[in-house]
mmCIF file of C-alpha atoms and ligand atoms in Angstrom:
data_model
loop_
_atom_site.group_PDB
_atom_site.id
_atom_site.type_symbol
_atom_site.label_atom_id
_atom_site.label_comp_id
_atom_site.label_asym_id
_atom_site.label_seq_id
_atom_site.Cartn_x
_atom_site.Cartn_y
_atom_site.Cartn_z
ATOM 1 C CA MET A 1 -46.979 12.334 -10.199
ATOM 2 C CA SER A 2 -43.552 10.888 -10.883
ATOM 3 C CA PRO A 3 -41.388 12.606 -13.508
ATOM 4 C CA LYS A 4 -41.092 11.061 -16.941
ATOM 5 C CA PRO A 5 -37.863 9.146 -17.555
ATOM 6 C CA GLY A 6 -35.320 11.499 -19.033
ATOM 7 C CA SER A 7 -37.100 14.657 -17.907
ATOM 8 C CA HIS A 8 -34.496 15.374 -15.219
ATOM 9 C CA PRO A 9 -31.261 15.009 -17.133
ATOM 10 C CA HIS A 10 -29.167 16.144 -14.154
ATOM 11 C CA SER A 11 -30.319 13.621 -11.616
ATOM 12 C CA LEU A 12 -28.600 10.296 -11.156
ATOM 13 C CA GLY A 13 -30.115 7.348 -12.935
ATOM 14 C CA GLN A 14 -31.928 9.323 -15.587
ATOM 15 C CA GLY A 15 -31.307 11.035 -18.896
ATOM 16 C CA LEU A 16 -27.793 12.147 -19.703
ATOM 17 C CA THR A 17 -26.214 10.936 -16.464
ATOM 18 C CA SER A 18 -27.986 7.571 -16.583
ATOM 19 C CA PRO A 19 -26.350 4.136 -16.576
ATOM 20 C CA ALA A 20 -27.194 3.907 -20.284
ATOM 21 C CA SER A 21 -25.189 7.013 -21.183
ATOM 22 C CA ARG A 22 -22.265 5.719 -19.111
ATOM 23 C CA ALA A 23 -22.454 2.350 -20.868
ATOM 24 C CA ARG A 24 -22.374 4.104 -24.263
ATOM 25 C CA LEU A 25 -19.258 6.002 -23.201
ATOM 26 C CA ILE A 26 -17.519 2.812 -22.057
ATOM 27 C CA ALA A 27 -18.340 1.124 -25.370
ATOM 28 C CA GLU A 28 -16.799 4.091 -27.184
ATOM 29 C CA LEU A 29 -13.618 3.931 -25.076
ATOM 30 C CA LYS A 30 -13.264 0.228 -25.920
ATOM 31 C CA ARG A 31 -13.666 0.976 -29.621
ATOM 32 C CA GLU A 32 -10.947 3.618 -29.312
ATOM 33 C CA GLY A 33 -8.518 1.079 -27.871
ATOM 34 C CA ILE A 34 -8.839 1.157 -24.080
ATOM 35 C CA VAL A 35 -8.282 -2.451 -23.019
ATOM 36 C CA ASP A 36 -7.563 -2.283 -19.273
ATOM 37 C CA GLU A 37 -10.758 -3.669 -17.739
ATOM 38 C CA ARG A 38 -10.062 -2.119 -14.335
ATOM 39 C CA VAL A 39 -9.810 1.325 -15.893
ATOM 40 C CA LEU A 40 -13.050 0.798 -17.841
ATOM 41 C CA GLU A 41 -14.840 -0.367 -14.689
ATOM 42 C CA VAL A 42 -13.723 2.663 -12.724
ATOM 43 C CA LEU A 43 -14.792 5.075 -15.462
ATOM 44 C CA GLN A 44 -18.149 3.359 -15.647
ATOM 45 C CA LYS A 45 -18.703 3.734 -11.934
ATOM 46 C CA LEU A 46 -17.346 7.226 -11.137
ATOM 47 C CA PRO A 47 -19.852 10.115 -11.090
ATOM 48 C CA ARG A 48 -18.040 12.401 -13.576
ATOM 49 C CA HIS A 49 -21.007 14.793 -13.456
ATOM 50 C CA GLU A 50 -20.007 15.694 -9.887
ATOM 51 C CA PHE A 51 -16.623 16.985 -11.058
ATOM 52 C CA VAL A 52 -17.681 19.470 -13.747
ATOM 53 C CA GLU A 53 -19.323 22.911 -13.544
ATOM 54 C CA GLU A 54 -23.018 22.552 -12.869
ATOM 55 C CA ALA A 55 -24.153 23.857 -16.263
ATOM 56 C CA TRP A 56 -22.223 21.048 -17.965
ATOM 57 C CA ARG A 57 -23.475 18.123 -15.921
ATOM 58 C CA GLY A 58 -25.706 16.843 -18.685
ATOM 59 C CA GLU A 59 -22.627 16.458 -20.916
ATOM 60 C CA ALA A 60 -20.560 14.563 -18.348
ATOM 61 C CA TYR A 61 -20.746 11.148 -20.041
ATOM 62 C CA LYS A 62 -19.849 12.371 -23.493
ATOM 63 C CA ASN A 63 -16.301 11.833 -24.622
ATOM 64 C CA LYS A 64 -15.266 15.470 -24.423
ATOM 65 C CA PRO A 65 -13.325 17.855 -22.172
ATOM 66 C CA LEU A 66 -15.451 20.118 -19.934
ATOM 67 C CA PRO A 67 -14.954 23.298 -17.848
ATOM 68 C CA ILE A 68 -14.194 22.876 -14.128
ATOM 69 C CA GLY A 69 -13.831 26.581 -13.208
ATOM 70 C CA GLN A 70 -10.772 28.885 -13.014
ATOM 71 C CA SER A 71 -10.384 28.545 -16.839
ATOM 72 C CA GLN A 72 -9.312 24.925 -16.412
ATOM 73 C CA THR A 73 -10.774 21.800 -17.989
ATOM 74 C CA ILE A 74 -11.263 18.162 -17.141
ATOM 75 C CA SER A 75 -9.801 16.002 -19.925
ATOM 76 C CA GLN A 76 -12.030 13.937 -22.169
ATOM 77 C CA PRO A 77 -12.657 10.455 -20.714
ATOM 78 C CA TYR A 78 -10.627 8.795 -23.486
ATOM 79 C CA ILE A 79 -7.511 10.737 -22.470
ATOM 80 C CA VAL A 80 -8.062 10.014 -18.762
ATOM 81 C CA ALA A 81 -8.468 6.314 -19.589
ATOM 82 C CA LEU A 82 -5.437 6.260 -21.907
ATOM 83 C CA MET A 83 -3.160 8.043 -19.427
ATOM 84 C CA THR A 84 -4.303 5.805 -16.570
ATOM 85 C CA GLN A 85 -3.859 2.662 -18.643
ATOM 86 C CA LEU A 86 -0.344 3.747 -19.621
ATOM 87 C CA LEU A 87 0.581 4.807 -16.086
ATOM 88 C CA LEU A 88 -0.564 1.553 -14.487
ATOM 89 C CA GLU A 89 1.011 -0.830 -16.984
ATOM 90 C CA PRO A 90 3.703 -2.512 -14.856
ATOM 91 C CA ALA A 91 7.343 -2.526 -15.951
ATOM 92 C CA PRO A 92 8.398 -5.864 -17.551
ATOM 93 C CA GLY A 93 8.683 -8.299 -14.640
ATOM 94 C CA GLY A 94 7.771 -5.465 -12.273
ATOM 95 C CA ALA A 95 5.194 -5.249 -9.502
ATOM 96 C CA PRO A 96 1.896 -3.355 -9.871
ATOM 97 C CA ARG A 97 2.250 0.365 -9.219
ATOM 98 C CA LYS A 98 1.234 1.359 -5.704
ATOM 99 C CA LYS A 99 2.275 4.939 -5.112
ATOM 100 C CA VAL A 100 1.635 7.636 -7.669
ATOM 101 C CA LEU A 101 1.976 11.385 -7.960
ATOM 102 C CA GLU A 102 -0.445 13.486 -9.970
ATOM 103 C CA ILE A 103 0.573 17.006 -10.948
ATOM 104 C CA GLY A 104 -2.575 19.110 -11.589
ATOM 105 C CA THR A 105 -5.410 17.968 -9.283
ATOM 106 C CA GLY A 106 -7.959 20.215 -11.028
ATOM 107 C CA SER A 107 -11.431 18.821 -10.338
ATOM 108 C CA GLY A 108 -9.967 15.686 -8.764
ATOM 109 C CA TYR A 109 -11.507 13.367 -11.355
ATOM 110 C CA GLN A 110 -8.235 11.815 -12.526
ATOM 111 C CA THR A 111 -7.200 11.695 -8.851
ATOM 112 C CA ALA A 112 -10.299 9.629 -8.030
ATOM 113 C CA VAL A 113 -9.631 7.253 -10.926
ATOM 114 C CA LEU A 114 -6.125 6.664 -9.555
ATOM 115 C CA ALA A 115 -7.321 6.339 -5.958
ATOM 116 C CA GLU A 116 -9.565 3.457 -7.060
ATOM 117 C CA LEU A 117 -6.616 1.607 -8.555
ATOM 118 C CA VAL A 118 -3.518 2.238 -6.407
ATOM 119 C CA GLN A 119 -2.811 2.314 -2.681
ATOM 120 C CA ASN A 120 -1.576 5.876 -2.302
ATOM 121 C CA VAL A 121 -2.138 8.907 -4.461
ATOM 122 C CA PHE A 122 -0.331 12.202 -3.975
ATOM 123 C CA SER A 123 -1.814 15.107 -5.919
ATOM 124 C CA VAL A 124 -0.635 18.710 -6.226
ATOM 125 C CA GLU A 125 -2.489 21.721 -7.581
ATOM 126 C CA ARG A 126 -1.289 25.319 -7.988
ATOM 127 C CA ILE A 127 -4.749 27.004 -7.817
ATOM 128 C CA LYS A 128 -5.966 27.169 -4.233
ATOM 129 C CA THR A 129 -9.716 27.178 -4.971
ATOM 130 C CA LEU A 130 -9.454 24.067 -7.138
ATOM 131 C CA SER A 131 -7.269 22.254 -4.627
ATOM 132 C CA GLU A 132 -9.699 22.967 -1.787
ATOM 133 C CA GLN A 133 -12.790 22.060 -3.809
ATOM 134 C CA ALA A 134 -11.224 18.799 -4.961
ATOM 135 C CA ARG A 135 -10.222 17.922 -1.407
ATOM 136 C CA ILE A 136 -13.791 18.454 -0.157
ATOM 137 C CA ARG A 137 -15.322 16.605 -3.105
ATOM 138 C CA LEU A 138 -13.053 13.569 -2.790
ATOM 139 C CA ARG A 139 -13.368 13.362 0.984
ATOM 140 C CA GLY A 140 -17.148 13.524 0.462
ATOM 141 C CA LEU A 141 -16.935 10.620 -1.961
ATOM 142 C CA GLY A 142 -15.142 8.650 0.756
ATOM 143 C CA TYR A 143 -11.535 8.533 -0.466
ATOM 144 C CA ARG A 144 -8.983 8.204 2.323
ATOM 145 C CA ASN A 145 -5.879 7.313 0.304
ATOM 146 C CA ILE A 146 -5.285 10.687 -1.347
ATOM 147 C CA HIS A 147 -2.745 13.207 -0.043
ATOM 148 C CA PHE A 148 -3.350 16.721 -1.345
ATOM 149 C CA GLY A 149 -0.775 19.431 -1.823
ATOM 150 C CA TYR A 150 -1.375 23.081 -2.701
ATOM 151 C CA ALA A 151 1.880 23.740 -4.512
ATOM 152 C CA ASP A 152 3.626 24.324 -7.816
ATOM 153 C CA GLY A 153 4.236 20.794 -9.045
ATOM 154 C CA THR A 154 6.755 21.742 -11.722
ATOM 155 C CA ALA A 155 9.439 20.255 -9.501
ATOM 156 C CA GLY A 156 7.286 17.262 -8.520
ATOM 157 C CA TRP A 157 6.686 16.663 -4.811
ATOM 158 C CA ALA A 158 10.049 15.589 -3.440
ATOM 159 C CA ALA A 159 8.958 15.229 0.178
ATOM 160 C CA HIS A 160 6.940 12.073 -0.584
ATOM 161 C CA GLY A 161 8.981 10.626 -3.463
ATOM 162 C CA PRO A 162 10.128 8.485 -5.100
ATOM 163 C CA TYR A 163 6.996 7.274 -6.894
ATOM 164 C CA ASP A 164 6.140 4.201 -8.981
ATOM 165 C CA GLY A 165 4.293 6.494 -11.327
ATOM 166 C CA ILE A 166 3.918 10.207 -12.038
ATOM 167 C CA ILE A 167 1.110 11.633 -14.160
ATOM 168 C CA VAL A 168 1.054 15.245 -15.267
ATOM 169 C CA THR A 169 -2.311 16.615 -16.381
ATOM 170 C CA ALA A 170 -1.098 19.948 -17.800
ATOM 171 C CA ALA A 171 1.305 20.422 -20.718
ATOM 172 C CA ALA A 172 4.957 21.091 -19.929
ATOM 173 C CA THR A 173 7.316 22.877 -22.288
ATOM 174 C CA GLU A 174 9.964 20.436 -21.129
ATOM 175 C CA VAL A 175 10.229 17.533 -18.705
ATOM 176 C CA SER A 176 11.780 18.677 -15.436
ATOM 177 C CA LYS A 177 14.782 16.854 -14.046
ATOM 178 C CA ALA A 178 13.033 16.761 -10.683
ATOM 179 C CA MET A 179 10.191 14.662 -12.106
ATOM 180 C CA LEU A 180 12.649 12.200 -13.641
ATOM 181 C CA GLU A 181 14.579 11.960 -10.370
ATOM 182 C CA GLN A 182 11.427 11.331 -8.318
ATOM 183 C CA LEU A 183 10.683 8.159 -10.287
ATOM 184 C CA GLU A 184 11.502 4.853 -8.645
ATOM 185 C CA ARG A 185 13.633 2.501 -10.777
ATOM 186 C CA GLY A 186 11.043 0.804 -13.013
ATOM 187 C CA GLY A 187 8.795 3.828 -12.476
ATOM 188 C CA ARG A 188 6.899 5.575 -15.248
ATOM 189 C CA LEU A 189 6.107 9.213 -16.053
ATOM 190 C CA VAL A 190 3.155 10.098 -18.308
ATOM 191 C CA ILE A 191 3.243 13.734 -19.406
ATOM 192 C CA PRO A 192 1.952 15.960 -22.203
ATOM 193 C CA VAL A 193 4.867 17.932 -23.631
ATOM 194 C CA GLY A 194 5.091 20.745 -26.158
ATOM 195 C CA PRO A 195 3.670 24.131 -27.152
ATOM 196 C CA PRO A 196 -0.112 24.668 -27.633
ATOM 197 C CA ALA A 197 -1.450 22.820 -30.705
ATOM 198 C CA GLN A 198 1.703 20.676 -30.933
ATOM 199 C CA GLN A 199 1.619 18.645 -27.745
ATOM 200 C CA SER A 200 2.504 14.971 -27.521
ATOM 201 C CA LEU A 201 1.655 12.549 -24.781
ATOM 202 C CA ARG A 202 5.045 11.222 -23.655
ATOM 203 C CA VAL A 203 5.742 8.069 -21.677
ATOM 204 C CA ILE A 204 9.110 7.969 -19.913
ATOM 205 C CA ASP A 205 10.353 4.866 -18.087
ATOM 206 C CA ARG A 206 13.207 4.903 -15.614
ATOM 207 C CA VAL A 207 14.731 1.604 -16.696
ATOM 208 C CA LEU A 208 17.926 1.878 -14.627
ATOM 209 C CA ALA A 209 19.110 4.246 -11.922
ATOM 210 C CA ASN A 210 20.747 6.403 -14.600
ATOM 211 C CA LYS A 211 18.744 5.469 -17.711
ATOM 212 C CA TRP A 212 15.362 6.732 -18.932
ATOM 213 C CA GLN A 213 13.499 5.607 -22.072
ATOM 214 C CA SER A 214 11.021 7.889 -23.762
ATOM 215 C CA ARG A 215 8.322 7.495 -26.432
ATOM 216 C CA ASP A 216 5.509 9.688 -27.708
ATOM 217 C CA VAL A 217 2.164 7.905 -27.998
ATOM 218 C CA ALA A 218 -0.443 10.442 -29.139
ATOM 219 C CA GLY A 219 -1.166 14.039 -30.052
ATOM 220 C CA VAL A 220 -3.006 15.797 -27.208
ATOM 221 C CA SER A 221 -4.330 19.190 -26.124
ATOM 222 C CA PHE A 222 -3.883 20.265 -22.493
ATOM 223 C CA VAL A 223 -3.911 23.518 -20.540
ATOM 224 C CA PRO A 224 -0.337 24.665 -19.815
ATOM 225 C CA LEU A 225 1.714 23.686 -16.780
ATOM 226 C CA LEU A 226 2.385 27.029 -15.098
ATOM 227 C CA GLU A 227 4.903 28.031 -12.452
ATOM 228 C CA GLY A 228 4.039 29.474 -9.050
ATOM 229 C CA ARG A 229 0.773 29.318 -7.092
ATOM 230 C CA SER A 230 -2.419 31.332 -7.424
HETATM 231 N N1 SAH B 301 -6.501 16.136 -13.572
HETATM 232 C C1 SAH B 301 -7.424 17.246 -13.688
HETATM 233 C C2 SAH B 301 -7.119 18.086 -14.908
HETATM 234 C C3 SAH B 301 -7.250 19.535 -14.624
HETATM 235 S S1 SAH B 301 -6.549 20.616 -15.820
HETATM 236 C C4 SAH B 301 -8.870 16.774 -13.654
HETATM 237 O O1 SAH B 301 -9.108 15.554 -13.752
HETATM 238 O O2 SAH B 301 -9.781 17.594 -13.490
HETATM 239 C C5 SAH B 301 -4.879 20.775 -15.268
HETATM 240 C C6 SAH B 301 -4.657 21.317 -13.878
HETATM 241 O O3 SAH B 301 -3.246 21.476 -13.702
HETATM 242 C C7 SAH B 301 -5.278 22.677 -13.600
HETATM 243 O O4 SAH B 301 -6.105 22.599 -12.467
HETATM 244 C C8 SAH B 301 -4.071 23.570 -13.350
HETATM 245 O O5 SAH B 301 -4.296 24.589 -12.399
HETATM 246 C C9 SAH B 301 -3.047 22.581 -12.854
HETATM 247 N N2 SAH B 301 -1.654 23.015 -12.948
HETATM 248 C C10 SAH B 301 -1.046 23.715 -13.952
HETATM 249 N N3 SAH B 301 0.245 23.938 -13.664
HETATM 250 C C11 SAH B 301 0.493 23.356 -12.456
HETATM 251 C C12 SAH B 301 1.654 23.249 -11.626
HETATM 252 N N4 SAH B 301 2.818 23.785 -11.954
HETATM 253 N N5 SAH B 301 1.531 22.574 -10.457
HETATM 254 C C13 SAH B 301 0.344 22.032 -10.077
HETATM 255 N N6 SAH B 301 -0.786 22.100 -10.821
HETATM 256 C C14 SAH B 301 -0.715 22.760 -12.005
#
């Protein structure tokens, strides 16, 4: 006897991880102001349920943050979409962004979104278990354009810089000079900044070799950017 539709909420194609629940999420992101069609397509297609702790799989296509282990969380889809949309917006008259750095690999979900949209993604994570799990997961999903680093990303990843874009997925108390210096001219940094409960999502453009322009676009809530490895 075949199972009733919806009776296995954790299997692909049914119940809470079904195409219908993904479509509802995408409609919600559009209502909230996500306009980049490529970003919406990627979020529709990616199996977010494979990036969260097993007990939370049934919630994977709701617009909320979820646990990924090691007391860390995957951001809500709206924030992932917003940060990606901001990061990939080209500079006026500039070329599309091709080489980006992510600080805070976590589950690798944001990394996968980026890997679908740019040629080369560099991603650093300070917690070894998360870095290794993300590497295995993303290799398993077939990505070959992601370069993983197990390191403290507070000072960026100088060895591979400069980058067209840098995205930080943990909240910094301040923006490090190293991150600003690792931006290409015309490059963009997207970073949550500020103490818990008062964080802003900041967009910083390197407009000239010695000139950066900054604006805050939204209030956000991220786990803290911490120094050292664990
Ligand atoms: N982009 C991730 C979000 C994970 S939460 C995802 O899509 O799942 C933020 C991550 O940043 C955590 O895994 C945390 O360990 C990591 N992190 C915090 N400080 C860091 C630092 N200094 N360098 C690298 N990673 C850091």
